[in-house]
Amino acid sequence: MTLSTPELLDRRARLLGPAYRLFYEQPLHPVRGEGVWLFDADGRRYLDAYNNVASVGHCRPEVVQAIAAQAAVLNTHTRYLHEGVLALAERLLATMPAGLQAGDGHAMFTCTGSEANDLALRIAQAHTGGTGLIITQWAYHGVTAPLAGASPSLGPQQPLGSNVVTVPLPLRAPHSEIGPRFAEGVRQAIATLAQRGLRPAALLLDTVCSSDGVLTHPAGWLNEAVNSVRAAGGVFIADEVQPGFGRTGEAFWGFARHGTPAAPLVPDIVTMGKPMGNGHPVAGLVARAEVLAAFGRQCRYFNTFGGNPVAMAAANAVLDVIEREGLQANALHTGVVLRQRLAALGRRHAAIGAVRGAGQFIGLDLVDATQGRDDGFAPAPALTQRVVNGLRQRGVLISATGPEASTLKIRPPLVFTEAHAALLADTLDAVLTELENAA
Amino acid sequence: MTLSTPELLDRRARLLGPAYRLFYEQPLHPVRGEGVWLFDADGRRYLDAYNNVASVGHCRPEVVQAIAAQAAVLNTHTRYLHEGVLALAERLLATMPAGLQAGDGHAMFTCTGSEANDLALRIAQAHTGGTGLIITQWAYHGVTAPLAGASPSLGPQQPLGSNVVTVPLPLRAPHSEIGPRFAEGVRQAIATLAQRGLRPAALLLDTVCSSDGVLTHPAGWLNEAVNSVRAAGGVFIADEVQPGFGRTGEAFWGFARHGTPAAPLVPDIVTMGKPMGNGHPVAGLVARAEVLAAFGRQCRYFNTFGGNPVAMAAANAVLDVIEREGLQANALHTGVVLRQRLAALGRRHAAIGAVRGAGQFIGLDLVDATQGRDDGFAPAPALTQRVVNGLRQRGVLISATGPEASTLKIRPPLVFTEAHAALLADTLDAVLTELENAA
């Protein structure tokens, strides 16, 4: 017997308490997933254009089969020898630029992106002797206590850590100004830390700035800031939990788009998570051997479930699918088509502002057209909520991002096709038209 | 092709780096698990008397099937409605004493015990306004930065947090002194925090003191300390990551052994993990509604994989097996038999000191018999290492615990039987006899 939505809401509040939130004014109750689709209890299907966890498609059979097969044979931990964890480490290190590959870099495994970022901070602090942390103004990096204190996007009630300084992100500045202005902000943050008597441990940066509103261009915009933090003794942690695993199309990792073959950008630590096991809890990091050395001398690391054979089987199966089906190339191609369609919509809907993105990671600004769209960014958060909920009513799932909550965040599974992109754009067109007609 | 152990060790050091550790002088390379057994690449079987994760048996078919079935249908997150998370929350709350059941308590879900303890600290700090944390002298609570700083058993290179005070645990004192002496230590810790200008947020206590050397008796020993921390404005967090889910035999949760029907011990927060999904990464906590309220007002909580349908299916299947097979009662019965056998061995081996424990959570002191076993505790860490490795060579897997590394930690899957207990005891007898003859 399936409970009704009001009954589920009542039970949820009673059993799970006040800290949980649901998506959408009319919450979704999916009971089945397949590819890019979720199906609710009434059999209605929804195009999932937001879920970067089910990156190779909901309930991808190859991944389900890998999990089931390994779970039936062995599932222990990394204090015993097992080839699965070594196979995955080798494959991940092979995706890295020179300086982070096997021999120069090491892989470590956790269960969640939060644990990966938390471990990265411990490694950075052991290496640098500093404690200061530099992040973007509306960053999200995780839910452990140190990371909640480094996630201003959790809201003003969540205080930042005393070791944390935020840097304004010139998201909508002319391309030529973004890099210099962000780097100048990082240098000011280093000075602020110094005033507090702190040395920088790390610049921790989501390489597409997911929660800040999605910043992907110009390529290389973050490099000067990385140089500045290194000059001050800190390291660069690329938080790839959202952009990683081919999503940005042009590269397997978000940071790699900012280097060139002649001058690759090489982070000191790369953290990863969400899509890594297509929903199975698996995450981890890759660190330069030199950066990991101090932590390795001081601390042992053990994560009960991290790196276990089932998690490794899931992650290896995800890599198999991405490689075999060329999903990074698909993300590049479909992303271009989708952004073109969204930009075309912008010529007919005054509320559509800038469309940013790389591959299948897209931010679309909704603006208050009455304020004049050429006079900077006039955010429209109420409209954005109406659009997100209107899309859900019409069977398309996305969400919003950015400090003004006025940017649509579009982040579909990598198996998204041109037809899905067309359905998404057409539905957005219909929602905006309906809202315009009602205004 | 299976790699040899030296080849695996080389690859591991190269790929995973310096922070990982292996069990045993001759590391184990299991390739298959079933029930209480692990099988290595050569087909040799090992009695697993240490693994409390595979609590209902390695590769338990009902759990594997539940994971496989749910993974094939839907695996999303708690921002959509799903009945699995509600069903599990309801069952867990029903295992709690009055004051923590549905309506009075709420359940929240994470992926690891570390995440559960980290969240518990955030909740305790939001509720109390204090930041101080009181733990036992050789505690282990997890690997996030705040918890590594509250885990002295990670070793002296891992500094404790400036908000953390440890309390000596009178593990081998006469039973009548344990409670009063520990409570006095907690009151001194509260005073130490006050000298640092800090108020206590919580007493965080593994309710069997797993890493301190296993302390289970007398029942009620921790209650006076709990009263003292509450009188100072702090809360009591029962860390049930190791003792929970029936292992202690007398109760489903370790803390519950310390209450009576007339006067139950009711923690403010109960954290749980390891055996919860029989190897699947699932963990969580239950908190008094009143204690969770401040966190709920200030913060939202989302954990990408925490509470997802597959994790909930695994945890529900584990509860099914524990209930259907009476595994808590089995832990009680087998634990008694095992401790009797170990105590009997003590009459023939001078190196065997005290045997402590409840259900299938047992600590056995190994002592330096040349120092006289009646003159207090003369630890024998070198002997303990030889015994742990000697057991491994003879096909029985356990480990050691305690600040002196001189206590055997015996913590078998709940499906352990009398025959398995006999094999463990007989093998320990043989190892000790061999070491005595070689001395």
PDB file of N, CA, C and O in Angstrom, chain A residues 47 334 337-338 341 345 416-429:
ATOM      1  N   LEU A  47      11.662  13.916 -16.374  1.00  0.00           N
ATOM      2  CA  LEU A  47      12.999  14.001 -16.960  1.00  0.00           C
ATOM      3  C   LEU A  47      13.940  14.554 -15.891  1.00  0.00           C
ATOM      4  O   LEU A  47      13.789  15.699 -15.454  1.00  0.00           O
ATOM      5  N   THR A 334      26.163  17.157 -26.102  1.00  0.00           N
ATOM      6  CA  THR A 334      24.806  17.475 -25.638  1.00  0.00           C
ATOM      7  C   THR A 334      24.788  18.819 -24.926  1.00  0.00           C
ATOM      8  O   THR A 334      23.818  19.582 -25.033  1.00  0.00           O
ATOM      9  N   VAL A 337      24.599  21.588 -27.500  1.00  0.00           N
ATOM     10  CA  VAL A 337      23.242  21.658 -28.061  1.00  0.00           C
ATOM     11  C   VAL A 337      22.284  22.292 -27.052  1.00  0.00           C
ATOM     12  O   VAL A 337      21.478  23.177 -27.394  1.00  0.00           O
ATOM     13  N   LEU A 338      22.399  21.861 -25.811  1.00  0.00           N
ATOM     14  CA  LEU A 338      21.483  22.363 -24.779  1.00  0.00           C
ATOM     15  C   LEU A 338      21.697  23.868 -24.554  1.00  0.00           C
ATOM     16  O   LEU A 338      20.723  24.640 -24.473  1.00  0.00           O
ATOM     17  N   ARG A 341      20.202  25.834 -27.371  1.00  0.00           N
ATOM     18  CA  ARG A 341      18.739  25.916 -27.276  1.00  0.00           C
ATOM     19  C   ARG A 341      18.309  26.908 -26.202  1.00  0.00           C
ATOM     20  O   ARG A 341      17.358  27.675 -26.383  1.00  0.00           O
ATOM     21  N   LEU A 345      16.242  30.438 -26.563  1.00  0.00           N
ATOM     22  CA  LEU A 345      15.075  30.833 -25.769  1.00  0.00           C
ATOM     23  C   LEU A 345      15.235  32.256 -25.243  1.00  0.00           C
ATOM     24  O   LEU A 345      14.255  32.991 -25.089  1.00  0.00           O
ATOM     25  N   PHE A 416      22.227  11.924 -20.984  1.00  0.00           N
ATOM     26  CA  PHE A 416      21.302  12.880 -21.624  1.00  0.00           C
ATOM     27  C   PHE A 416      21.625  12.979 -23.117  1.00  0.00           C
ATOM     28  O   PHE A 416      22.784  13.066 -23.496  1.00  0.00           O
ATOM     29  N   THR A 417      20.557  13.025 -23.945  1.00  0.00           N
ATOM     30  CA  THR A 417      20.754  13.128 -25.395  1.00  0.00           C
ATOM     31  C   THR A 417      20.174  14.440 -25.912  1.00  0.00           C
ATOM     32  O   THR A 417      19.523  15.195 -25.173  1.00  0.00           O
ATOM     33  N   GLU A 418      20.367  14.679 -27.217  1.00  0.00           N
ATOM     34  CA  GLU A 418      19.789  15.872 -27.850  1.00  0.00           C
ATOM     35  C   GLU A 418      18.279  15.923 -27.676  1.00  0.00           C
ATOM     36  O   GLU A 418      17.700  16.993 -27.471  1.00  0.00           O
ATOM     37  N   ALA A 419      17.643  14.763 -27.757  1.00  0.00           N
ATOM     38  CA  ALA A 419      16.178  14.741 -27.614  1.00  0.00           C
ATOM     39  C   ALA A 419      15.769  15.179 -26.204  1.00  0.00           C
ATOM     40  O   ALA A 419      14.788  15.916 -26.032  1.00  0.00           O
ATOM     41  N   HIS A 420      16.541  14.722 -25.214  1.00  0.00           N
ATOM     42  CA  HIS A 420      16.240  15.148 -23.848  1.00  0.00           C
ATOM     43  C   HIS A 420      16.471  16.646 -23.681  1.00  0.00           C
ATOM     44  O   HIS A 420      15.705  17.343 -23.007  1.00  0.00           O
ATOM     45  N   ALA A 421      17.565  17.133 -24.307  1.00  0.00           N
ATOM     46  CA  ALA A 421      17.848  18.571 -24.236  1.00  0.00           C
ATOM     47  C   ALA A 421      16.705  19.369 -24.857  1.00  0.00           C
ATOM     48  O   ALA A 421      16.298  20.422 -24.336  1.00  0.00           O
ATOM     49  N   ALA A 422      16.169  18.871 -25.959  1.00  0.00           N
ATOM     50  CA  ALA A 422      15.060  19.562 -26.622  1.00  0.00           C
ATOM     51  C   ALA A 422      13.821  19.577 -25.725  1.00  0.00           C
ATOM     52  O   ALA A 422      13.130  20.602 -25.610  1.00  0.00           O
ATOM     53  N   LEU A 423      13.551  18.455 -25.073  1.00  0.00           N
ATOM     54  CA  LEU A 423      12.396  18.384 -24.176  1.00  0.00           C
ATOM     55  C   LEU A 423      12.556  19.372 -23.022  1.00  0.00           C
ATOM     56  O   LEU A 423      11.602  20.074 -22.643  1.00  0.00           O
ATOM     57  N   LEU A 424      13.772  19.438 -22.465  1.00  0.00           N
ATOM     58  CA  LEU A 424      14.030  20.377 -21.382  1.00  0.00           C
ATOM     59  C   LEU A 424      13.805  21.815 -21.855  1.00  0.00           C
ATOM     60  O   LEU A 424      13.086  22.601 -21.199  1.00  0.00           O
ATOM     61  N   ALA A 425      14.382  22.177 -22.994  1.00  0.00           N
ATOM     62  CA  ALA A 425      14.258  23.557 -23.486  1.00  0.00           C
ATOM     63  C   ALA A 425      12.814  23.885 -23.844  1.00  0.00           C
ATOM     64  O   ALA A 425      12.314  24.974 -23.525  1.00  0.00           O
ATOM     65  N   ASP A 426      12.132  22.948 -24.484  1.00  0.00           N
ATOM     66  CA  ASP A 426      10.734  23.203 -24.857  1.00  0.00           C
ATOM     67  C   ASP A 426       9.861  23.384 -23.614  1.00  0.00           C
ATOM     68  O   ASP A 426       8.948  24.210 -23.598  1.00  0.00           O
ATOM     69  N   THR A 427      10.142  22.605 -22.585  1.00  0.00           N
ATOM     70  CA  THR A 427       9.339  22.717 -21.366  1.00  0.00           C
ATOM     71  C   THR A 427       9.621  24.036 -20.658  1.00  0.00           C
ATOM     72  O   THR A 427       8.698  24.695 -20.147  1.00  0.00           O
ATOM     73  N   LEU A 428      10.891  24.450 -20.648  1.00  0.00           N
ATOM     74  CA  LEU A 428      11.215  25.746 -20.061  1.00  0.00           C
ATOM     75  C   LEU A 428      10.516  26.862 -20.841  1.00  0.00           C
ATOM     76  O   LEU A 428       9.976  27.812 -20.250  1.00  0.00           O
ATOM     77  N   ASP A 429      10.511  26.730 -22.147  1.00  0.00           N
ATOM     78  CA  ASP A 429       9.807  27.697 -22.999  1.00  0.00           C
ATOM     79  C   ASP A 429       8.329  27.787 -22.587  1.00  0.00           C
ATOM     80  O   ASP A 429       7.787  28.880 -22.370  1.00  0.00           O
TER      81      ASP A 429
END
